[in-house]
Coordinates of C-alpha atoms in Angstrom, one line a residue:
Chain A
V1 CA 3.5 2.0 -26.9
A2 CA 0.8 -0.4 -28.1
D3 CA 3.2 -3.3 -28.8
R4 CA 5.3 -2.9 -25.7
L5 CA 6.3 -6.1 -24.0
Q6 CA 4.0 -7.1 -21.1
I7 CA 4.4 -10.2 -18.9
V8 CA 2.4 -9.6 -15.8
L9 CA -0.3 -7.6 -17.5
A10 CA -0.1 -9.5 -20.9
G11 CA -3.4 -9.8 -22.6
T12 CA -5.0 -6.9 -20.9
E13 CA -4.3 -4.4 -23.7
E14 CA -8.1 -4.2 -24.4
R15 CA -9.6 -5.0 -21.0
G16 CA -9.0 -7.1 -17.9
L17 CA -8.9 -10.9 -17.9
T18 CA -11.1 -11.2 -14.9
S19 CA -12.8 -14.5 -15.8
Y20 CA -11.4 -18.0 -16.0
G21 CA -12.4 -18.2 -19.7
E22 CA -10.7 -14.9 -20.6
Y23 CA -7.5 -15.9 -18.9
A24 CA -7.5 -19.4 -20.4
A25 CA -8.1 -17.9 -23.8
V26 CA -4.7 -16.2 -23.6
G27 CA -3.0 -19.4 -22.5
G28 CA -3.6 -19.0 -18.8
W29 CA -3.7 -21.9 -16.4
K30 CA -1.3 -24.0 -18.5
A31 CA 1.8 -23.2 -16.4
L32 CA 0.2 -24.7 -13.3
A33 CA -0.2 -28.1 -15.0
K34 CA 3.4 -27.8 -16.3
A35 CA 4.7 -26.9 -12.8
R36 CA 2.8 -29.7 -11.1
A37 CA 4.4 -32.2 -13.5
M38 CA 7.8 -30.9 -12.2
E39 CA 9.5 -31.7 -9.0
P40 CA 9.1 -28.8 -6.5
D41 CA 12.9 -28.2 -6.6
A42 CA 12.8 -28.0 -10.3
V43 CA 10.3 -25.2 -10.1
I44 CA 12.5 -23.3 -7.6
E45 CA 15.4 -23.8 -10.1
E46 CA 13.4 -22.1 -12.8
L47 CA 12.7 -19.2 -10.4
L48 CA 16.4 -19.0 -9.5
A49 CA 17.3 -19.0 -13.2
S50 CA 14.8 -16.2 -14.0
G51 CA 16.6 -13.8 -11.6
L52 CA 13.2 -12.6 -10.4
R53 CA 13.6 -10.2 -7.6
G54 CA 10.8 -9.2 -5.2
R55 CA 8.5 -6.5 -6.5
G56 CA 7.4 -5.2 -3.1
G57 CA 10.3 -3.0 -2.5
A58 CA 13.2 -5.0 -1.0
G59 CA 14.1 -6.7 -4.2
F60 CA 15.2 -10.0 -2.7
P61 CA 15.6 -12.9 -5.2
M62 CA 12.4 -14.9 -5.1
G63 CA 13.9 -18.2 -5.9
R64 CA 16.4 -17.9 -3.1
K65 CA 13.6 -17.0 -0.7
A66 CA 11.7 -20.1 -1.7
S67 CA 14.8 -22.3 -1.4
F68 CA 15.1 -21.2 2.3
I69 CA 11.8 -22.9 3.2
P70 CA 12.6 -26.2 5.0
K71 CA 11.6 -29.3 3.1
P72 CA 8.6 -31.4 4.4
G73 CA 10.9 -34.1 5.9
V74 CA 12.8 -31.5 7.9
R75 CA 10.1 -29.2 9.1
I76 CA 7.8 -30.0 12.0
N77 CA 5.1 -27.4 11.3
P78 CA 3.3 -26.9 8.0
A79 CA 4.7 -24.3 5.6
Y80 CA 2.7 -21.3 4.6
L81 CA 2.6 -19.0 1.6
V82 CA 1.5 -15.5 2.4
I83 CA 1.0 -13.1 -0.4
N84 CA 1.4 -9.5 0.5
A85 CA -1.4 -7.5 -1.1
D86 CA -1.3 -4.8 1.5
E87 CA -0.1 -2.2 -1.1
S88 CA 0.1 1.1 0.7
E89 CA 3.4 2.9 -0.1
P90 CA 2.3 6.3 -1.3
G91 CA 2.5 6.6 -5.1
T92 CA 2.0 2.8 -5.5
F93 CA -1.1 1.3 -7.2
K94 CA 0.3 -1.5 -9.3
D95 CA -0.8 -4.5 -7.2
R96 CA -4.3 -3.1 -7.3
E97 CA -4.2 -3.2 -11.1
V98 CA -2.8 -6.7 -11.1
M99 CA -5.6 -7.9 -8.9
Q100 CA -8.2 -6.1 -11.0
K101 CA -7.0 -7.1 -14.4
V102 CA -5.3 -10.5 -14.0
P103 CA -6.6 -12.1 -10.8
H104 CA -6.2 -15.6 -12.3
R105 CA -2.5 -15.0 -13.1
L106 CA -2.0 -14.1 -9.4
L107 CA -3.9 -17.2 -8.3
E108 CA -2.1 -19.4 -10.7
G109 CA 1.3 -18.0 -9.5
A110 CA 0.1 -18.7 -5.9
L111 CA -0.6 -22.3 -6.6
I112 CA 2.7 -22.8 -8.5
T113 CA 4.6 -21.3 -5.6
A114 CA 2.7 -23.4 -3.1
H115 CA 3.8 -26.4 -5.1
A116 CA 7.4 -25.2 -5.1
I117 CA 7.6 -24.9 -1.4
E118 CA 5.2 -27.9 -0.9
S119 CA 2.6 -25.9 1.0
Q120 CA -1.1 -26.5 1.3
H121 CA -1.9 -23.2 2.9
V122 CA -2.0 -19.8 1.1
F123 CA -3.1 -16.5 2.6
I124 CA -3.6 -13.4 0.6
Y125 CA -3.4 -10.4 2.9
I126 CA -5.2 -7.6 0.9
R127 CA -5.4 -4.1 2.1
G128 CA -8.7 -3.3 3.7
E129 CA -9.4 -0.3 1.5
Y130 CA -9.2 -2.4 -1.7
L131 CA -12.8 -3.5 -1.7
A132 CA -13.3 -3.8 -5.4
E133 CA -10.1 -5.7 -5.8
F134 CA -11.1 -8.1 -3.0
E135 CA -14.4 -8.8 -4.8
T136 CA -12.6 -9.4 -8.1
L137 CA -10.2 -11.8 -6.4
R138 CA -13.0 -13.6 -4.5
A139 CA -14.9 -14.2 -7.7
A140 CA -11.8 -15.5 -9.4
L141 CA -11.1 -17.8 -6.5
E142 CA -14.6 -19.2 -6.8
E143 CA -13.9 -20.0 -10.4
V144 CA -10.6 -21.7 -9.6
R145 CA -12.4 -23.8 -7.0
A146 CA -15.2 -24.6 -9.5
H147 CA -12.6 -25.7 -12.1
D148 CA -11.0 -27.9 -9.5
L149 CA -7.6 -26.4 -9.7
L150 CA -6.8 -26.0 -6.1
G151 CA -5.3 -29.5 -5.8
G152 CA -5.9 -29.7 -2.0
V153 CA -4.5 -26.2 -1.4
T154 CA -6.6 -23.7 0.6
I155 CA -6.4 -20.1 -0.4
V156 CA -7.8 -17.6 2.2
L157 CA -8.4 -14.0 1.3
H158 CA -7.7 -12.0 4.4
R159 CA -8.6 -8.3 4.4
G160 CA -6.5 -5.8 6.3
A161 CA -8.0 -2.9 8.1
G162 CA -5.9 0.2 7.3
A163 CA -2.3 0.2 8.5
Y164 CA 0.6 1.0 6.3
I165 CA 3.0 -0.9 8.5
C166 CA 1.3 -4.2 7.7
G167 CA 3.0 -4.1 4.3
E168 CA 6.2 -4.9 6.3
E169 CA 6.3 -8.7 6.2
T170 CA 6.6 -9.4 10.0
A171 CA 4.0 -6.8 10.9
L172 CA 1.8 -8.5 8.3
L173 CA 2.3 -11.8 9.9
E174 CA 1.5 -10.4 13.4
S175 CA -1.7 -8.9 11.9
L176 CA -2.6 -12.1 10.3
E177 CA -2.2 -13.8 13.7
G178 CA -4.8 -11.4 15.0
K179 CA -2.6 -8.9 16.7
R180 CA -1.7 -5.2 16.3
G181 CA 0.6 -5.0 13.3
Q182 CA 3.9 -4.4 15.0
P183 CA 7.1 -5.7 13.3
R184 CA 9.1 -8.5 14.8
S185 CA 12.8 -8.7 15.4
K186 CA 14.7 -10.6 12.7
P187 CA 16.2 -13.2 12.8
P188 CA 14.4 -15.5 12.8
F189 CA 13.3 -14.8 9.3
P190 CA 9.8 -15.8 8.2
A191 CA 11.2 -18.7 6.1
I192 CA 12.2 -20.4 9.3
S193 CA 9.7 -19.0 11.8
G194 CA 6.9 -16.9 10.2
L195 CA 3.1 -17.4 10.5
Y196 CA 2.2 -19.4 13.6
A197 CA 6.0 -19.8 14.2
S198 CA 6.1 -22.0 11.0
P199 CA 8.1 -21.7 7.8
T200 CA 6.5 -19.0 5.7
E201 CA 7.2 -17.6 2.3
V202 CA 6.0 -14.0 2.0
N203 CA 5.9 -12.5 -1.5
N204 CA 4.4 -9.4 -3.1
V205 CA 1.4 -9.7 -5.5
E206 CA 3.4 -8.6 -8.6
T207 CA 6.1 -11.1 -7.8
I208 CA 3.6 -14.0 -7.6
A209 CA 1.8 -12.8 -10.7
T210 CA 5.2 -13.2 -12.5
V211 CA 5.6 -16.8 -11.5
A212 CA 3.2 -18.4 -14.1
P213 CA 4.8 -16.6 -17.0
I214 CA 8.2 -17.6 -15.9
I215 CA 7.2 -21.3 -15.7
A216 CA 5.5 -21.0 -19.1
M217 CA 8.5 -19.4 -20.9
G218 CA 11.3 -20.9 -18.8
G219 CA 13.5 -19.1 -16.3
A220 CA 16.4 -18.6 -18.7
E221 CA 14.1 -16.9 -21.2
Y222 CA 12.7 -14.6 -18.6
A223 CA 16.2 -13.7 -17.5
K224 CA 17.0 -12.3 -20.9
L225 CA 14.4 -9.5 -20.4
G226 CA 15.4 -6.4 -18.6
V227 CA 19.0 -5.7 -17.6
E228 CA 21.8 -7.3 -15.5
N229 CA 20.7 -7.9 -11.9
S230 CA 17.2 -6.6 -12.8
S231 CA 15.6 -9.2 -15.0
G232 CA 12.1 -9.0 -16.5
T233 CA 9.5 -6.3 -16.5
R234 CA 8.1 -4.1 -13.8
V235 CA 4.7 -2.5 -13.4
F236 CA 5.6 1.1 -12.8
S237 CA 3.0 3.3 -11.2
L238 CA 3.3 6.9 -12.6
S239 CA 1.6 9.7 -10.7
G240 CA 2.0 13.4 -9.8
N241 CA 2.2 16.3 -12.3
V242 CA 2.2 14.2 -15.5
V243 CA -0.2 14.3 -18.4
R244 CA -1.1 10.6 -18.3
G245 CA -0.7 9.0 -14.9
G246 CA -1.3 5.2 -14.6
N247 CA 0.4 1.9 -14.6
Y248 CA 3.0 1.0 -17.2
E249 CA 4.6 -2.4 -17.5
L250 CA 8.0 -1.9 -18.9
P251 CA 11.3 -3.8 -19.1
M252 CA 13.6 -3.1 -16.2
G253 CA 16.2 -0.6 -17.4
T254 CA 13.7 1.7 -19.0
S255 CA 14.7 5.3 -18.4
L256 CA 12.7 7.8 -16.3
R257 CA 12.6 10.0 -19.3
E258 CA 10.8 7.3 -21.4
L259 CA 8.3 6.7 -18.6
I260 CA 7.5 10.3 -17.7
Y261 CA 7.8 11.9 -21.2
D262 CA 7.2 9.2 -23.8
L263 CA 4.5 7.2 -22.0
G264 CA 3.2 9.7 -19.4
G265 CA 3.0 12.6 -21.9
G266 CA 5.4 14.8 -19.9
I267 CA 4.7 17.4 -17.3
A268 CA 1.2 18.7 -17.2
D269 CA 0.0 22.3 -17.5
G270 CA 3.1 23.4 -19.3
R271 CA 5.2 23.3 -16.1
E272 CA 8.8 22.4 -15.5
L273 CA 9.9 19.2 -13.8
K274 CA 11.4 19.9 -10.4
A275 CA 11.9 16.6 -8.8
V276 CA 11.2 12.8 -9.2
I277 CA 10.5 10.3 -6.5
P278 CA 11.4 7.1 -8.3
G279 CA 10.3 4.3 -6.0
G280 CA 7.5 5.4 -3.7
S281 CA 7.6 8.2 -1.1
S282 CA 10.1 6.4 1.1
V283 CA 13.1 6.7 -1.3
P284 CA 15.5 9.6 -1.9
V285 CA 14.5 12.1 -4.5
L286 CA 16.1 12.7 -7.9
T287 CA 16.5 15.9 -9.8
P288 CA 15.8 16.8 -13.5
D289 CA 19.5 16.3 -14.4
Q290 CA 19.0 12.6 -13.5
I291 CA 16.1 12.1 -15.9
D292 CA 18.1 9.6 -18.0
A293 CA 18.7 7.3 -15.0
T294 CA 17.2 3.9 -15.8
L295 CA 14.7 2.1 -13.7
D296 CA 16.5 -0.9 -12.4
F297 CA 18.1 -1.9 -9.0
D298 CA 21.7 -1.0 -9.8
S299 CA 21.1 2.2 -11.7
M300 CA 18.9 3.6 -8.9
A301 CA 21.5 2.6 -6.3
E302 CA 24.2 4.4 -8.4
H303 CA 22.0 7.5 -8.3
G304 CA 21.7 7.3 -4.5
T305 CA 18.2 6.1 -4.4
M306 CA 16.1 3.0 -4.7
L307 CA 13.7 1.3 -7.1
G308 CA 11.4 0.5 -4.1
S309 CA 7.9 -0.3 -5.1
G310 CA 8.4 1.1 -8.7
A311 CA 6.2 4.1 -7.9
V312 CA 7.3 7.2 -9.9
I313 CA 6.0 10.5 -8.7
A314 CA 6.8 13.5 -10.9
I315 CA 6.8 16.8 -9.1
D316 CA 6.6 20.2 -11.0
D317 CA 8.1 23.6 -10.2
R318 CA 5.0 24.7 -8.2
C319 CA 5.9 22.4 -5.3
C320 CA 7.7 23.7 -2.2
M321 CA 10.1 21.0 -1.1
V322 CA 9.7 21.9 2.6
Q323 CA 6.0 21.2 2.3
L324 CA 6.7 18.0 0.5
G325 CA 9.0 16.9 3.3
L326 CA 6.4 17.9 5.9
R327 CA 3.7 15.9 4.1
V328 CA 5.9 12.9 3.7
A329 CA 7.0 13.1 7.4
Q330 CA 3.4 13.5 8.5
F331 CA 2.5 10.3 6.7
Y332 CA 5.2 8.2 8.3
R333 CA 4.6 9.7 11.7
H334 CA 1.0 8.7 11.4
E335 CA 1.9 5.2 10.3
S336 CA 4.7 4.6 12.9
C337 CA 3.6 1.6 15.0
G338 CA 5.3 3.1 18.1
K339 CA 7.4 0.0 18.9
C340 CA 10.9 1.5 18.3
T341 CA 11.7 4.8 20.0
P342 CA 13.8 6.3 17.2
C343 CA 10.9 6.0 14.7
R344 CA 8.1 6.8 17.1
E345 CA 9.8 9.9 18.5
G346 CA 12.0 10.8 15.5
T347 CA 9.1 11.1 13.1
R348 CA 7.3 13.4 15.5
W349 CA 10.4 15.6 15.8
M350 CA 10.8 15.6 12.0
V351 CA 7.2 16.9 11.6
Q352 CA 7.7 19.6 14.3
I353 CA 11.0 20.9 12.7
L354 CA 9.7 20.8 9.2
R355 CA 6.6 22.7 10.2
S356 CA 8.6 25.3 12.0
I357 CA 10.8 25.7 8.8
E358 CA 7.7 26.0 6.6
E359 CA 6.1 28.5 8.9
G360 CA 9.2 30.6 9.1
R361 CA 9.8 30.0 12.8
A362 CA 13.0 27.9 12.4
G363 CA 16.5 29.1 13.5
Q364 CA 19.8 28.7 11.7
G365 CA 20.6 25.5 13.4
D366 CA 17.4 23.7 12.6
L367 CA 18.4 22.3 9.2
D368 CA 21.3 20.5 10.8
L369 CA 19.0 19.5 13.7
L370 CA 16.6 17.9 11.2
L371 CA 19.4 16.0 9.5
D372 CA 20.6 14.9 12.9
V373 CA 17.2 13.6 13.8
C374 CA 17.1 11.7 10.5
D375 CA 20.5 10.2 11.2
R376 CA 19.3 9.1 14.6
I377 CA 16.5 7.1 13.0
L378 CA 18.4 5.6 10.1
G379 CA 19.2 1.9 10.6
K380 CA 18.2 2.0 14.3
C381 CA 14.8 0.4 14.2
L382 CA 13.4 -3.2 13.8
C383 CA 11.8 -2.4 10.4
P384 CA 12.4 0.0 7.6
L385 CA 9.5 2.4 8.4
G386 CA 11.7 4.9 10.2
D387 CA 14.2 4.8 7.4
A388 CA 11.3 5.4 5.0
A389 CA 10.7 8.7 6.7
A390 CA 14.3 9.7 7.3
M391 CA 15.8 8.9 3.8
P392 CA 13.5 11.0 1.6
V393 CA 13.4 14.0 4.0
A394 CA 17.2 14.0 4.3
S395 CA 17.5 13.9 0.5
Y396 CA 15.1 16.8 0.1
V397 CA 17.4 18.9 2.4
S398 CA 20.6 17.8 0.7
R399 CA 19.3 18.2 -2.8
F400 CA 17.3 21.4 -2.2
R401 CA 19.2 23.0 0.7
A402 CA 19.0 26.5 -0.7
E403 CA 15.2 26.3 -0.8
F404 CA 15.1 25.2 2.8
Q405 CA 17.6 27.9 3.8
R406 CA 15.4 30.6 2.2
H407 CA 12.6 29.6 4.4
I408 CA 14.8 30.3 7.4
D409 CA 16.5 33.4 6.1
E410 CA 13.2 35.0 5.0
G411 CA 11.2 33.8 7.9
A412 CA 8.5 32.6 5.5
C413 CA 7.7 30.1 2.7
P414 CA 8.9 31.7 -0.5
Y415 CA 6.0 30.0 -2.3
G416 CA 3.4 31.3 0.1
D417 CA 0.0 30.0 -0.9
A418 CA 1.1 29.4 -4.5
S419 CA 2.7 26.0 -3.8
S420 CA 0.8 23.0 -5.0
L421 CA 1.0 21.5 -1.5
A422 CA 0.0 24.6 0.4
R423 CA -2.2 24.0 3.5
V424 CA -2.7 20.3 2.7
L425 CA -4.4 18.7 5.6
A426 CA -2.8 15.5 6.9
P427 CA -5.2 13.0 8.3
A428 CA -3.5 13.1 11.7
D429 CA -4.4 16.8 12.0
Q430 CA -8.1 16.5 11.3
H431 CA -10.7 16.9 14.0
A432 CA -11.7 13.8 15.9
P433 CA -14.8 12.2 14.3
R434 CA -17.8 13.4 16.2
A435 CA -21.5 12.6 15.6
A436 CA -24.2 15.0 16.3
E437 CA -25.7 12.9 19.0
V438 CA -22.6 12.5 21.1
P439 CA -22.9 14.8 24.2
A440 CA -20.3 17.5 24.5
Chain B
V1 CA -26.2 -16.8 20.5
S2 CA -26.5 -14.1 17.8
A3 CA -26.2 -14.3 14.1
L4 CA -23.0 -12.2 14.4
H5 CA -21.5 -14.9 16.7
D6 CA -22.2 -17.6 14.1
E7 CA -20.8 -15.5 11.3
I8 CA -17.6 -14.9 13.2
R9 CA -17.2 -18.6 14.1
A10 CA -17.7 -19.5 10.4
V11 CA -14.9 -17.0 9.4
A12 CA -12.7 -18.2 12.2
S13 CA -12.9 -21.8 11.0
Q14 CA -10.7 -20.8 8.0
Y15 CA -7.7 -20.2 10.3
P16 CA -5.6 -22.6 12.3
D17 CA -5.9 -20.1 15.2
P18 CA -9.3 -18.4 15.7
R19 CA -7.6 -15.2 16.9
S20 CA -6.5 -14.7 13.2
A21 CA -10.1 -13.9 12.5
I22 CA -10.2 -10.8 14.6
L23 CA -9.9 -8.3 11.7
P24 CA -12.8 -9.9 9.7
A25 CA -14.7 -10.3 12.9
L26 CA -14.3 -6.6 13.8
R27 CA -15.3 -5.7 10.3
L28 CA -18.5 -7.8 10.5
A29 CA -19.3 -6.3 13.9
Q30 CA -18.8 -2.7 12.6
E31 CA -21.0 -3.4 9.7
Q32 CA -23.8 -4.5 12.0
H33 CA -23.4 -1.5 14.4
D34 CA -23.9 1.4 12.1
G35 CA -20.3 1.7 11.0
W36 CA -18.6 1.8 14.3
L37 CA -17.5 -0.4 17.2
P38 CA -19.5 0.4 20.4
P39 CA -18.4 -1.5 23.6
E40 CA -21.1 -4.2 23.0
A41 CA -19.6 -4.9 19.6
L42 CA -16.2 -5.4 21.1
R43 CA -17.8 -7.7 23.7
E44 CA -19.5 -9.8 21.0
V45 CA -16.3 -10.2 19.0
G46 CA -14.4 -11.1 22.1
E47 CA -17.0 -13.8 23.1
A48 CA -17.0 -15.3 19.6
L49 CA -13.2 -15.6 19.5
D50 CA -12.5 -16.2 23.2
L51 CA -10.7 -12.9 23.6
T52 CA -11.3 -10.1 26.1
P53 CA -13.1 -6.9 25.0
A54 CA -9.9 -5.0 26.0
Y55 CA -7.8 -7.1 23.6
C56 CA -10.3 -6.5 20.9
K57 CA -10.2 -2.7 21.5
A58 CA -6.4 -2.8 21.5
V59 CA -6.4 -4.4 18.1
A60 CA -9.2 -2.2 16.7
S61 CA -7.5 1.0 17.8
F62 CA -4.4 0.1 15.8
Y63 CA -6.2 0.0 12.4
D64 CA -7.6 3.1 10.7
L65 CA -10.7 1.4 9.2
F66 CA -12.1 0.6 12.6
R67 CA -14.0 3.4 14.3
L68 CA -14.4 3.7 18.0
E69 CA -16.7 6.7 17.7
P70 CA -20.1 6.9 15.9
V71 CA -20.0 7.9 12.2
G72 CA -22.5 9.3 9.7
E73 CA -24.7 7.2 7.5
H74 CA -22.2 7.9 4.7
V75 CA -18.5 8.2 5.0
V76 CA -16.6 10.4 2.5
E77 CA -12.8 10.0 2.5
V78 CA -10.4 12.3 0.6
C79 CA -6.8 11.2 0.1
T80 CA -4.4 14.0 0.8
N81 CA -1.2 12.2 0.4
V82 CA 1.5 13.5 -2.0
S83 CA 0.3 12.4 -5.4
C84 CA -3.3 13.4 -4.8
A85 CA -2.2 16.6 -3.1
L86 CA -0.1 17.6 -6.1
L87 CA -3.4 17.3 -8.2
G88 CA -5.5 19.5 -5.9
A89 CA -6.8 17.2 -3.2
Q90 CA -6.9 20.1 -0.7
R91 CA -9.3 22.0 -3.0
T92 CA -11.4 18.9 -3.2
L93 CA -11.4 18.5 0.5
E94 CA -12.3 22.2 1.1
A95 CA -15.1 21.9 -1.4
F96 CA -16.6 19.0 0.6
E97 CA -16.2 21.1 3.8
A98 CA -18.0 24.0 2.2
E99 CA -20.8 21.9 0.7
L100 CA -21.4 19.9 3.8
G101 CA -20.9 22.8 6.2
I102 CA -18.5 20.9 8.5
H103 CA -14.8 20.6 9.1
C104 CA -12.9 17.6 7.9
G105 CA -13.2 14.9 10.6
E106 CA -16.7 15.9 11.5
T107 CA -20.2 14.5 10.9
T108 CA -23.1 16.7 9.6
A109 CA -25.6 17.6 12.3
D110 CA -28.3 15.4 10.7
G111 CA -25.9 12.4 11.0
K112 CA -25.9 11.9 7.3
V113 CA -22.2 12.4 6.2
T114 CA -18.8 12.0 7.9
L115 CA -15.9 13.7 6.1
R116 CA -12.3 12.5 6.6
A117 CA -8.9 13.0 5.1
V118 CA -7.0 9.8 4.6
E119 CA -3.5 8.6 3.8
C120 CA -2.7 7.1 0.4
Y121 CA -5.5 5.0 -1.0
G122 CA -3.6 3.7 -4.0
G123 CA -5.2 5.5 -6.8
C124 CA -2.3 8.0 -7.3
G125 CA -2.3 7.9 -11.1
W126 CA -6.0 9.0 -11.2
G127 CA -6.1 11.4 -8.3
P128 CA -7.5 13.1 -6.4
V129 CA -9.0 9.9 -5.0
V130 CA -12.2 10.1 -3.0
S131 CA -13.8 7.1 -1.4
V132 CA -17.5 7.2 -0.8
D133 CA -18.8 4.4 1.4
E134 CA -15.7 2.2 0.5
R135 CA -16.1 2.8 -3.2
Y136 CA -13.4 4.7 -5.0
R137 CA -14.1 7.6 -7.3
E138 CA -11.2 8.7 -9.4
P139 CA -10.5 11.6 -10.0
V140 CA -12.7 13.9 -8.0
G141 CA -12.0 17.6 -8.5
A142 CA -13.6 20.4 -6.5
D143 CA -16.2 20.9 -9.3
D144 CA -17.4 17.3 -8.9
V145 CA -18.1 17.7 -5.2
P146 CA -21.6 19.4 -5.2
A147 CA -23.1 16.5 -7.3
I148 CA -21.6 13.9 -4.9
V149 CA -23.0 15.7 -1.8
E150 CA -26.4 16.1 -3.5
E151 CA -26.4 12.3 -4.2
L152 CA -25.6 11.5 -0.5
R153 CA -28.2 13.9 0.8
R154 CA -30.8 12.2 -1.3
G155 CA -29.7 8.7 -0.7

C-alpha cells in the first residue's frame, strides 16, 4: 500500500504539498517550463499520446477536446479554459483532496493547458461549500503570482453557490455568466461556443492535475500505466460501510475487491457486502458476485455500469434497496433544474412511487410503472441529470426485484426501522427555515 | 455609494462581463446582511451590477447557499446523502434536533442556531459530515453533538 504508484497525488504520502516550496521540492513546476518551450500543438500531441480521459465522469479524451479549440488565427473571440471544481456527485470527494493536497499541481496543469490551447484566461469554478479548498487554492495562486509563473495568463477562482447541476459543463458556463445554472442545448459544444459564446475548454480538476505529470514523463510513458482504453491512475473515493473510507489513487484496472477489501479494510462491523455503487450515485449498481470487476471504462461498461466520477460506495446488508432508491431519487429531484419536463416531472414521480413502495402503499403494477417512468426520462433531456436519477433506480429494481416485490406483497418494508437508511430526512423535506422574529 | 458597492465592482472587474460576478456579489451581500438576502441586499447587488432586483432574486433562488429568509447566528448543516446516511447521519441529525429543541430546518427561539439537512457535501469517506458555519467537521456521530451545541451556545 505504502509504495503504490501515485501520479496526481504523488509526494503527498506524508502530508500535502500546499506551498510552492514543497511542490518544487518534489520536482514541481518543471513541466510548465518544458511545456512552454514546446509548440502548443506538441503539448496537445503529448496529451493525445497519453490517452488521458476526462476524470469528471464522461471520460472524453482530453487531448481530443483540446484539439477542438480553434486556433488563434481562426477564432474571433478569445479562448477560455474553465476548470470544473464543482464536485458534487454523491460519493465523490477526490477533487477536494487534489485541491487540498496538490493545489500547485492543479495550477501548473492549468497553465500548461492554457498554453496548449493558446488561452490567456482561466476560470476555476469551485463548489461554494468547499471553503477550505478555496482558501488553499487562493494561497497557492498568490504564490504562483509571486513567483511570476503566470506568463500573462489570468486565473480567476470563482465560487459556486450550491447547485449540483453546475457540475454539468454547460450549466456551469451559464452559472459563470451570472445566470441560473440551467444546461444548454448541444451542439454547439463549448469548444466552439462556450463561455461568452467563445471557444472554451472545460476540464475536471483531476484531469488538469494529471497534465503536468504527463508532460514531465511524456505521453507515451503515461499511456503504459493502467489498462487499454483507460490509461493512467485514478483517484478513487471510497465510502459507505467500509473500514477505511478515503481517497485512493490506483492504476486504472484495479479491481473493486482490491479497493474495498485490501485498501479499504473490507466491510465494517462484521457485516456482509450487499451492493456496490462504482462511480457515484448516478450509475447502475453492482452486486457482490461482481466484486472482481476492474475499475476501468471498458470493464465497467461490460458489467452494465459506468466508472463515472470514480466514487465507490460499498453498501452492507442492513440497507433496504427501496430506501436507497428513494434517497437517490430525492437527491436528483432536488437538483433537477426544471428545464426539461421528463427530468423535472419524472424525478418527482420516481420519489412518489418509491415512497409508496417503501411505505407499503404500492400496488402490483407500481414496479413496472416506476421502470416506465425511468424509461421516459432516459435519453430524453438536454443534460444527463435525468439519466443520473433513472439509471441507478432502474438498476436497483432489476437487480433487487424480489426485495421491491416483498414491500408490495407484505404491505410494509421488510427491514422496518432496522435498515441503515430508515427515516433518513432528505433536505427537500425539511421545514422551511424560520427565524424566531419572523411573524407567523 | 456603499462599501459593498465598491467591493462588488472590484470583483466584477475580474470578468469580461460584470454579470458574471453575481454569485460572488450575492455572497458578499449575504455576509453583510446577517447571513441572508433581504430585499435591500438584492437591490444593492442589482445596482452594483446593473441588474434588476428581480433578476438577482431569480438567480439567488436557484442556489442552495443563498438564503431568502433570516437565519440564525450559527448555521449547522448535516449531510444526509447516501454515504453519510449509511454511517448514521440521521442519528446525528436527530441528536442536533434534540439538543437544540427544534426541527431540522428551523432556528432556535433565541436566534442562535439554524439546523439544516443538506445534500452531499463531499466528505463521504469520513462521514457523517457536518458543516458548522461553513467549516466541515468529519465525522460527527450523535455522541459528538452535545459538545458542538454547547460550543455554539457559548460562542
